[in-house]
Short mmCIF file of N, CA, C and O in Angstrom, two decimals:
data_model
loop_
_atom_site.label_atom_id
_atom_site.label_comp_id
_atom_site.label_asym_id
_atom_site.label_seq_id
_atom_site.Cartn_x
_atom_site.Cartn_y
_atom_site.Cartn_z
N UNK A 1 -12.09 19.45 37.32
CA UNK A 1 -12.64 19.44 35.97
C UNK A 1 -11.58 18.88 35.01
O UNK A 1 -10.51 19.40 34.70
N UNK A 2 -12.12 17.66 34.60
CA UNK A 2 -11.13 17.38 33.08
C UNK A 2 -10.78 18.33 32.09
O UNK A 2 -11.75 18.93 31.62
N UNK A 3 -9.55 18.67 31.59
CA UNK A 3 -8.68 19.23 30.83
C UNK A 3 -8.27 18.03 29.78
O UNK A 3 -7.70 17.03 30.21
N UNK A 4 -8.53 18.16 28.68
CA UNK A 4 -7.66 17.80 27.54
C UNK A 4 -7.10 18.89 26.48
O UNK A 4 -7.65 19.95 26.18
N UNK A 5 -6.18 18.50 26.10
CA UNK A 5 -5.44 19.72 25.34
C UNK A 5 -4.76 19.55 24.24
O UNK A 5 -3.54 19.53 24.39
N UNK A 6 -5.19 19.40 23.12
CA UNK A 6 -4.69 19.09 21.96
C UNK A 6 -3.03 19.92 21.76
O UNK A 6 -2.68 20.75 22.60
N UNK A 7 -2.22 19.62 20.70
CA UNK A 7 -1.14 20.27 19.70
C UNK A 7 -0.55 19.24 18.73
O UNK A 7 -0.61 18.04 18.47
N UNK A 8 0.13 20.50 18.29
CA UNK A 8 0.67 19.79 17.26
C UNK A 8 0.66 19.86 15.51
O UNK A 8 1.53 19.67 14.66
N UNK A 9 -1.08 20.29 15.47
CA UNK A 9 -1.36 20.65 14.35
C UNK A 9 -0.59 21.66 13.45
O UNK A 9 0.23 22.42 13.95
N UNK A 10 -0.85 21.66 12.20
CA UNK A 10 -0.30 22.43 10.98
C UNK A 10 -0.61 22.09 9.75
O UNK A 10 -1.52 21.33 9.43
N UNK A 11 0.41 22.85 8.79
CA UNK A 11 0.28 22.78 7.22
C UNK A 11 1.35 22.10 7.07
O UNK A 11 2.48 22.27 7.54
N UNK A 12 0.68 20.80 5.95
CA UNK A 12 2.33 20.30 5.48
C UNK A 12 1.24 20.00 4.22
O UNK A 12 0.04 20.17 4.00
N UNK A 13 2.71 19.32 3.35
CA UNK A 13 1.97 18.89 2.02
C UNK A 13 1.54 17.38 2.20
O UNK A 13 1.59 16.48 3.03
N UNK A 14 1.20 17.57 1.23
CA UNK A 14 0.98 15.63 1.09
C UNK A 14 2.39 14.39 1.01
O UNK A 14 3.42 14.49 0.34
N UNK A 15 2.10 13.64 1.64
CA UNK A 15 3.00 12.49 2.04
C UNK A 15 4.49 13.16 3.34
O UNK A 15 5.57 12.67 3.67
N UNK A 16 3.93 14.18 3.63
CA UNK A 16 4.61 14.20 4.99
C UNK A 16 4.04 14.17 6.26
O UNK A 16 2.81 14.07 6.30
N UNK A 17 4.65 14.24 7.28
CA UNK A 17 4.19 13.83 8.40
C UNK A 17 3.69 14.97 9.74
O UNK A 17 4.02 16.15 9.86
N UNK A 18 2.70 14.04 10.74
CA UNK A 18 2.58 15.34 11.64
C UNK A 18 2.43 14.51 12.96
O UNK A 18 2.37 13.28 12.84
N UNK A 19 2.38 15.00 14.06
CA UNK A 19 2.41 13.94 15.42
C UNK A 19 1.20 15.31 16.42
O UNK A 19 1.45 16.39 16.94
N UNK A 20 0.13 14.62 16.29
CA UNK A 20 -0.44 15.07 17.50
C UNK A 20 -0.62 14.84 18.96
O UNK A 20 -0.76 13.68 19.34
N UNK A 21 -0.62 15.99 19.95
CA UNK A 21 -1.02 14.97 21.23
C UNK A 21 -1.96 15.89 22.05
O UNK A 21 -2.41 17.00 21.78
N UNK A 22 -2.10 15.20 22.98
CA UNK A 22 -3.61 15.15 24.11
C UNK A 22 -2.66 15.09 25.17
O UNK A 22 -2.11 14.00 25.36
N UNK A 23 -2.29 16.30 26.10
CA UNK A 23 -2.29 16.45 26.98
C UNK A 23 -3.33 16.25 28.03
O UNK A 23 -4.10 17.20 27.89
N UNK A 24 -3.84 15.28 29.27
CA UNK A 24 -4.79 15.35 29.81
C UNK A 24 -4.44 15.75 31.36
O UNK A 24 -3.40 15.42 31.93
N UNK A 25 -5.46 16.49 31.93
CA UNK A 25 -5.30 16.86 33.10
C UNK A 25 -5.30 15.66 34.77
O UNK A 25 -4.81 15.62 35.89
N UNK A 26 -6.29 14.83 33.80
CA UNK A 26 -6.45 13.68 34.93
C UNK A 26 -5.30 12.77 34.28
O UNK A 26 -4.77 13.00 33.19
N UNK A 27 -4.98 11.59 35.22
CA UNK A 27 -3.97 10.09 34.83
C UNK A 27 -5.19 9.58 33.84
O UNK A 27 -6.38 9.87 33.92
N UNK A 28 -4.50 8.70 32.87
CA UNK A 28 -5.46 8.30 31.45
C UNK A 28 -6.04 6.74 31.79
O UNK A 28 -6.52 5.95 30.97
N UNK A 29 -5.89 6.58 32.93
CA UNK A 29 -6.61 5.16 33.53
C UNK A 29 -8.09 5.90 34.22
O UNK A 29 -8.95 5.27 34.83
N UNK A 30 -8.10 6.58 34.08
CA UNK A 30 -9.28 7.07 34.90
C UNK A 30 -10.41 7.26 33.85
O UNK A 30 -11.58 7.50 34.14
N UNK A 31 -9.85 7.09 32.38
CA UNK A 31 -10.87 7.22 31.59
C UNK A 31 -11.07 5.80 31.29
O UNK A 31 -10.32 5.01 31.85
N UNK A 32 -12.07 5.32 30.42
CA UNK A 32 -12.63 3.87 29.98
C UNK A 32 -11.76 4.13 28.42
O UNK A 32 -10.89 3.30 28.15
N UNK A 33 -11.93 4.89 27.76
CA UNK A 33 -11.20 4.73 26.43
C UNK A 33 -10.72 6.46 25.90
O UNK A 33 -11.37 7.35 26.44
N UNK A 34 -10.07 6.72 25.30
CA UNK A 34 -9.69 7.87 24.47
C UNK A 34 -9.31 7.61 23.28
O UNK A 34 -8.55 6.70 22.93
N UNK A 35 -10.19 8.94 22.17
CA UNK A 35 -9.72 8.89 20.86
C UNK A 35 -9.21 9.79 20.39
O UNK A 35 -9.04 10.78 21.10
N UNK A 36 -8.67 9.79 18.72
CA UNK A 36 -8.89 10.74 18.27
C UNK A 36 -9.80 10.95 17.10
O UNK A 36 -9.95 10.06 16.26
N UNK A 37 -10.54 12.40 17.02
CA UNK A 37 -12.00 12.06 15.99
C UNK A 37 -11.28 13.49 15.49
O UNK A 37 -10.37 14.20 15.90
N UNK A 38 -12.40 13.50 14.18
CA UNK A 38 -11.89 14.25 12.90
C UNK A 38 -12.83 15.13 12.60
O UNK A 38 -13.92 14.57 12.68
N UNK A 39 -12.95 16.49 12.21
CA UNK A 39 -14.55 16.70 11.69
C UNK A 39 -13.84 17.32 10.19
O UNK A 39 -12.93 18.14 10.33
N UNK A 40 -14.17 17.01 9.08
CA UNK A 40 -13.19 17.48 7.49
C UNK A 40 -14.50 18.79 6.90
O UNK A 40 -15.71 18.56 6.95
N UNK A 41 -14.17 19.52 6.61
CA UNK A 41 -14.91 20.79 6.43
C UNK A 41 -16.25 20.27 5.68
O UNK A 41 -16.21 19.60 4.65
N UNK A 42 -17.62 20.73 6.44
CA UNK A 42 -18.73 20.14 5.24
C UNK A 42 -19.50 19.04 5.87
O UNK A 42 -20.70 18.83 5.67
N UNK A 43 -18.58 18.24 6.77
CA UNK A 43 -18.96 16.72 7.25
C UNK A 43 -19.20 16.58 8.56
O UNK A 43 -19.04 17.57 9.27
N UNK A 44 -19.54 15.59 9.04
CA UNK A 44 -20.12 15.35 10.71
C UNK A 44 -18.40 14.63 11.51
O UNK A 44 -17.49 14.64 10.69
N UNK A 45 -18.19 14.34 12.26
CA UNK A 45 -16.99 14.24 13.00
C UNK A 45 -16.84 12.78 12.97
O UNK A 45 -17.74 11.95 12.86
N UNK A 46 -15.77 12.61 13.06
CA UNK A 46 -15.62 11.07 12.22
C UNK A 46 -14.65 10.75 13.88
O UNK A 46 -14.18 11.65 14.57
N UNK A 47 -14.57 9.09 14.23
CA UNK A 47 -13.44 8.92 14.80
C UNK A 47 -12.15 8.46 13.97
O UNK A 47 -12.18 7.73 12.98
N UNK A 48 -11.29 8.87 14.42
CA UNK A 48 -10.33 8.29 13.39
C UNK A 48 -9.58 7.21 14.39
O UNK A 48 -9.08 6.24 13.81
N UNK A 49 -9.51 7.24 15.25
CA UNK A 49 -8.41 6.27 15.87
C UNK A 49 -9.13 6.15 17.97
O UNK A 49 -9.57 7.07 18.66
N UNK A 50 -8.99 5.00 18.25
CA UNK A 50 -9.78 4.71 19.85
C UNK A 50 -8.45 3.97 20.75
O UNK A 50 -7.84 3.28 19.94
N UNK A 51 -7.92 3.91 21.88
CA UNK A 51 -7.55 3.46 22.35
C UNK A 51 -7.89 3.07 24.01
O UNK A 51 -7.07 3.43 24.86
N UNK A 52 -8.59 2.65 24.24
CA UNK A 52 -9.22 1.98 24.91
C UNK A 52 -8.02 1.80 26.56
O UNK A 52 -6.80 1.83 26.46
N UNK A 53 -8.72 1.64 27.86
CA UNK A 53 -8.02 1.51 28.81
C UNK A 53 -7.41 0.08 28.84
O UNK A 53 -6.49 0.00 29.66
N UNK A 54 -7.65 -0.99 28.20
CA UNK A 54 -7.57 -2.46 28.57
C UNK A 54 -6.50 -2.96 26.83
O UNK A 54 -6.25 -4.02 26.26
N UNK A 55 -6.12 -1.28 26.52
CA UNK A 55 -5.33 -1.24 25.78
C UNK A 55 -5.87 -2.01 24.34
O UNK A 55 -5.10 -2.68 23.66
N UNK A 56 -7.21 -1.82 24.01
CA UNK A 56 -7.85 -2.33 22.62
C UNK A 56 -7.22 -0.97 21.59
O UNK A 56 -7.15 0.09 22.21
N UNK A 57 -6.90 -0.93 20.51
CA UNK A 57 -6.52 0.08 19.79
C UNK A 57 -7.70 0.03 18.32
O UNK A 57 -7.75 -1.05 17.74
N UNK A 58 -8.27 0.76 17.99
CA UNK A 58 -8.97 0.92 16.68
C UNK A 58 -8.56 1.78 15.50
O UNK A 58 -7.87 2.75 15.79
N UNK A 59 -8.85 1.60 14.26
CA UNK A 59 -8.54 2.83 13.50
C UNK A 59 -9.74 3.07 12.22
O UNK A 59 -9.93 2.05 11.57
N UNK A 60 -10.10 3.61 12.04
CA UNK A 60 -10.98 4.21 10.97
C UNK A 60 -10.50 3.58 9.34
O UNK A 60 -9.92 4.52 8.80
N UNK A 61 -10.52 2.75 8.70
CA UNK A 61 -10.06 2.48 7.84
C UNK A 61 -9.79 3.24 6.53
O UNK A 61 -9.47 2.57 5.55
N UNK A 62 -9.89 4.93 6.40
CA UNK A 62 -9.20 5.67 5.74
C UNK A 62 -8.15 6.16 6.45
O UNK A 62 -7.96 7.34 6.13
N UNK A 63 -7.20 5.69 7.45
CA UNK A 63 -6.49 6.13 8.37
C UNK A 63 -5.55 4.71 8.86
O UNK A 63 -4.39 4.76 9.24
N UNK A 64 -6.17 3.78 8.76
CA UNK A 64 -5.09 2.39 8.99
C UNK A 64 -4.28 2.60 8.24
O UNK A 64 -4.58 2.99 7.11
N UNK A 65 -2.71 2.36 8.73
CA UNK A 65 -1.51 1.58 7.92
C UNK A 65 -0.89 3.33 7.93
O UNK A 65 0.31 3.50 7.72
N UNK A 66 -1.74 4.45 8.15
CA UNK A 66 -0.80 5.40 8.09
C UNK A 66 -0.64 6.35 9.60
O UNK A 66 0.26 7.14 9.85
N UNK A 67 -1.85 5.98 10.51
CA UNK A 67 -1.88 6.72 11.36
C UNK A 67 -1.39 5.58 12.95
O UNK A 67 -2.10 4.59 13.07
N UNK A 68 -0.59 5.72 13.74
CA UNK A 68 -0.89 4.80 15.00
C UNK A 68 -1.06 5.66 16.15
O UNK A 68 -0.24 6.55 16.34
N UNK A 69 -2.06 5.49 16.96
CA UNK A 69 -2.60 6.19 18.31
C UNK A 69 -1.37 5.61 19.06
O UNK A 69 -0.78 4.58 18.76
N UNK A 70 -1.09 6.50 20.12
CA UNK A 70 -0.05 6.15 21.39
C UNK A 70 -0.37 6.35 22.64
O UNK A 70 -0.79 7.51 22.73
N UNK A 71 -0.37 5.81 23.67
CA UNK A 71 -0.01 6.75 25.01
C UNK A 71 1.00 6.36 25.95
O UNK A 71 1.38 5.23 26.26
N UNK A 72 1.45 7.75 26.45
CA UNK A 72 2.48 7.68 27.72
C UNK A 72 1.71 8.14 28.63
O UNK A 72 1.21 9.27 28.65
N UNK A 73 1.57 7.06 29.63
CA UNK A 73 0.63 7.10 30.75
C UNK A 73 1.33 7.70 31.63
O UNK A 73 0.72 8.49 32.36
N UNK A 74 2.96 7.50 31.87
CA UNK A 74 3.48 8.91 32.95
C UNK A 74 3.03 10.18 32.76
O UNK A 74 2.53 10.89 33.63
N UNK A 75 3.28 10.55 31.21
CA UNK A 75 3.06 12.00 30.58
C UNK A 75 1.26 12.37 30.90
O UNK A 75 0.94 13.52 31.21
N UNK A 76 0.62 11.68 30.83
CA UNK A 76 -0.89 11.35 30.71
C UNK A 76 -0.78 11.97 29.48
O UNK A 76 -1.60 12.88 29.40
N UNK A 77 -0.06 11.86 28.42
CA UNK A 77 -0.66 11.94 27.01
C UNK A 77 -1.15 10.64 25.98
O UNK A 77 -0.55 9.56 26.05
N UNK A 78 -2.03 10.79 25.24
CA UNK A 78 -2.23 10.62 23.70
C UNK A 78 -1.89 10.90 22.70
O UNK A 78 -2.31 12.02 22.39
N UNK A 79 -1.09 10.27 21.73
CA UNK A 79 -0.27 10.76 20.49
C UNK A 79 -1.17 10.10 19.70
O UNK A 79 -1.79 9.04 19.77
N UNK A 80 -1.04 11.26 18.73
CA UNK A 80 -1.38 10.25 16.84
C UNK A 80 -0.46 10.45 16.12
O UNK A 80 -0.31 11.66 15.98
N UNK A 81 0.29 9.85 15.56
CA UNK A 81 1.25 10.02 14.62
C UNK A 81 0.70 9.78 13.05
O UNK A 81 0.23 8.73 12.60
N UNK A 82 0.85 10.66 12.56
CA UNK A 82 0.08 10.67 11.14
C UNK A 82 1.18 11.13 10.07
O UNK A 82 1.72 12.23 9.91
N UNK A 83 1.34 9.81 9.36
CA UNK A 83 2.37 9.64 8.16
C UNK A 83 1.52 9.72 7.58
O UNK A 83 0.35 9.74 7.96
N UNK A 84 2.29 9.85 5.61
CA UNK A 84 2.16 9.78 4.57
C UNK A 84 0.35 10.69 4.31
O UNK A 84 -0.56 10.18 3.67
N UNK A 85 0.30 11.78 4.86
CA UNK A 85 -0.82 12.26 5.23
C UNK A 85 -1.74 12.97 3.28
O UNK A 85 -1.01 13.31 2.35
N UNK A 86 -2.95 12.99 3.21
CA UNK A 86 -2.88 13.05 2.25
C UNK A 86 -4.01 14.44 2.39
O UNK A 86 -4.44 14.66 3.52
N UNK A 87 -4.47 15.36 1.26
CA UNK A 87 -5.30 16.27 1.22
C UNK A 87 -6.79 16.22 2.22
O UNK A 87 -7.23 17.06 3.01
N UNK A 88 -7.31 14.94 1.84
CA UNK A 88 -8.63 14.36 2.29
C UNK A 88 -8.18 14.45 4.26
O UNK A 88 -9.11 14.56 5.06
N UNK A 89 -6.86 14.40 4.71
CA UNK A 89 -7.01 14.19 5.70
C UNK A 89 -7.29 15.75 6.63
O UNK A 89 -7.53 15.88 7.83
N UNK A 90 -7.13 16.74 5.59
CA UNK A 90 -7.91 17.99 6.40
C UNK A 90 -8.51 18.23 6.82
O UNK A 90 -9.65 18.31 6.36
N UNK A 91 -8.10 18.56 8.26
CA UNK A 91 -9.98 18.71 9.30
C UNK A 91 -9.16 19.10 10.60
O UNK A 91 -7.96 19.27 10.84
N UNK A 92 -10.47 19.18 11.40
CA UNK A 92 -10.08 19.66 12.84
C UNK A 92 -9.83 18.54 13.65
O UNK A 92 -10.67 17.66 13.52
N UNK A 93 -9.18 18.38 14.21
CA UNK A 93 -8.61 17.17 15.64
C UNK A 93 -9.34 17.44 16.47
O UNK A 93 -9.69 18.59 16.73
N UNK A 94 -9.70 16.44 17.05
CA UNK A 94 -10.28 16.78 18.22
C UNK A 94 -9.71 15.29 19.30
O UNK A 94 -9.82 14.08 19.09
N UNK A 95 -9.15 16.01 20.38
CA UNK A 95 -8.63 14.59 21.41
C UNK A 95 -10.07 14.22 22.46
O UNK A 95 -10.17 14.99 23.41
N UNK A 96 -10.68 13.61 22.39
CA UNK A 96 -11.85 12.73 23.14
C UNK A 96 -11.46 11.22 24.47
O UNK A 96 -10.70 10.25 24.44
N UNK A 97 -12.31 11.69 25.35
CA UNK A 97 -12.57 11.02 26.39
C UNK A 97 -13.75 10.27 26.92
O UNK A 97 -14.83 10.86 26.99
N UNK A 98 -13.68 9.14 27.25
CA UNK A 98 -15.18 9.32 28.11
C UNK A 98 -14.77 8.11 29.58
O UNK A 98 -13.74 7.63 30.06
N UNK A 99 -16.25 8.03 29.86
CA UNK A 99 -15.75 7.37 31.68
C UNK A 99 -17.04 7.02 31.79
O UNK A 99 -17.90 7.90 31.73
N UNK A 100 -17.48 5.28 32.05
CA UNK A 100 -18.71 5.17 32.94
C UNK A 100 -18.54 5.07 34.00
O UNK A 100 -17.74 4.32 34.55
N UNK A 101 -19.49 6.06 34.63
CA UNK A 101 -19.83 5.68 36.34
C UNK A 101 -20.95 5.37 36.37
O UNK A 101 -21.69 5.99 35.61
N UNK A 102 -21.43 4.49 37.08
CA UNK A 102 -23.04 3.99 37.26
C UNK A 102 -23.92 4.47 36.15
O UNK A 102 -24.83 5.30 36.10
N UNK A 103 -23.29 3.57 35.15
CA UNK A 103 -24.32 3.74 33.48
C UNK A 103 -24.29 4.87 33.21
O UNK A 103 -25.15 5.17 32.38
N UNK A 104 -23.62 5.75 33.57
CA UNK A 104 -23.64 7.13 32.48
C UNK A 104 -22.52 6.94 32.26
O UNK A 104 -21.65 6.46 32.97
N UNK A 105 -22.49 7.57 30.53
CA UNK A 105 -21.00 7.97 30.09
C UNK A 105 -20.87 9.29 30.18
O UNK A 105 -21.88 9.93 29.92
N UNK A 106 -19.88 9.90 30.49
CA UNK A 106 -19.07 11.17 30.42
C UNK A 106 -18.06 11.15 29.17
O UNK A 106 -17.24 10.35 28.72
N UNK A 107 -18.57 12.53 28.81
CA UNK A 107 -17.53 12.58 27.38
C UNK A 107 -16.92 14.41 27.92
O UNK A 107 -17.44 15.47 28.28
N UNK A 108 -15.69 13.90 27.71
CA UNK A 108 -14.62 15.07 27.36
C UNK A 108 -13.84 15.44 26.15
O UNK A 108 -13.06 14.71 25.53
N UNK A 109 -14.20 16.83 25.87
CA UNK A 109 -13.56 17.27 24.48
C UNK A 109 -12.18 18.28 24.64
O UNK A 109 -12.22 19.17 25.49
N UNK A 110 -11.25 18.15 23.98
CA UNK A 110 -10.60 18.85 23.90
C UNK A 110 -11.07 20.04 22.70
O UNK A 110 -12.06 19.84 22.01
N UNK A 111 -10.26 21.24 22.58
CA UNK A 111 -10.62 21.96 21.94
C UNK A 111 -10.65 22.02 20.22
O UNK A 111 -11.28 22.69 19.40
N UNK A 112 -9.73 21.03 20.15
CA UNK A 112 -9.25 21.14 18.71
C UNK A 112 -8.12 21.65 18.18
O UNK A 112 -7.64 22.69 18.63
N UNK A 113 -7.33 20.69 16.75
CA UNK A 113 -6.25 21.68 16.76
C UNK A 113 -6.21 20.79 14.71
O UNK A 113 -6.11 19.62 14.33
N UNK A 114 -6.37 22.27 13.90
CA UNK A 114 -6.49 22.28 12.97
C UNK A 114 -4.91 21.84 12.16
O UNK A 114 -3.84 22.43 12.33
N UNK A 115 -5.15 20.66 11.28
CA UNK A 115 -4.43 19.89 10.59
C UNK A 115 -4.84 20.21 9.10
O UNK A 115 -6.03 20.07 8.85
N UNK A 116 -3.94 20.66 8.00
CA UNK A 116 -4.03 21.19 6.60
C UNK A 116 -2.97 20.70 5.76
O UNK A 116 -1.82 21.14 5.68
N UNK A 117 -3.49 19.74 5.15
CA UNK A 117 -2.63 19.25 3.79
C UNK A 117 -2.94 19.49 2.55
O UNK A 117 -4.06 19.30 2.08
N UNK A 118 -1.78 20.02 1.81
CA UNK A 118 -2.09 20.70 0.54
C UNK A 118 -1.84 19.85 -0.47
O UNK A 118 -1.13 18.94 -0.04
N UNK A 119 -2.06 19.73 -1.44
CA UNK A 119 -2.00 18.63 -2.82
C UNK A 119 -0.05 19.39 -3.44
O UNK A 119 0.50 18.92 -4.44
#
């Protein structure tokens, strides 16, 4: 059974920094892409950032220029590194997976790990 495992999260203020990661249980080639998605209190779950196996990288454009997705494929982790972080970016993390096998996708969630920036 796939394991993903968020940390990292916390309270900081605005314009400092936080580094999340995704511990995964399987090697991260075995997935087709991994993200990280957002849900901000009130709202539906946003992706904020995709990094793809063939190494495509995406970012949510309230999140470009401050956030960059990473991975260390020895570690089988996923990093987000999130500078200059601002109030609006409060919400729950969530590290995401998925995998086609014969036209189905499989999606894996990690649990979440709550991120709080104060004005």
């Amino acid at each position: 059974q796939v394991q993903l495992v968020e940390s990292g999260g916390g309270l900081v203020k605005a314009g400092q920094s936080l580094t999340l990661s995704c511990s995964s249980s399987e090697r991260l080639f075995f997935f087709d892409a991994m993200s990280w998605y957002r849900q901000r209190p009130g709202e539906d779950r946003e992706r904020a950032a995709i990094f793809t196996t063939r190494g495509t990288i995406q970012y949510h454009d309230s999140v470009r220029g401050r956030f960059v997705v990473s991975r260390d494929v020895a570690k089988q982790t996923l990093t987000l590194q999130m500078d200059n972080l601002k109030p609006e970016d409060t919400a729950v993390y969530y590290c995401h997976a998925n995998r086609w096998v014969q036209g189905v996708m499989d999606d894996f969630w990690g649990q979440g790990t709550q991120v709080t920036v104060s004005s």
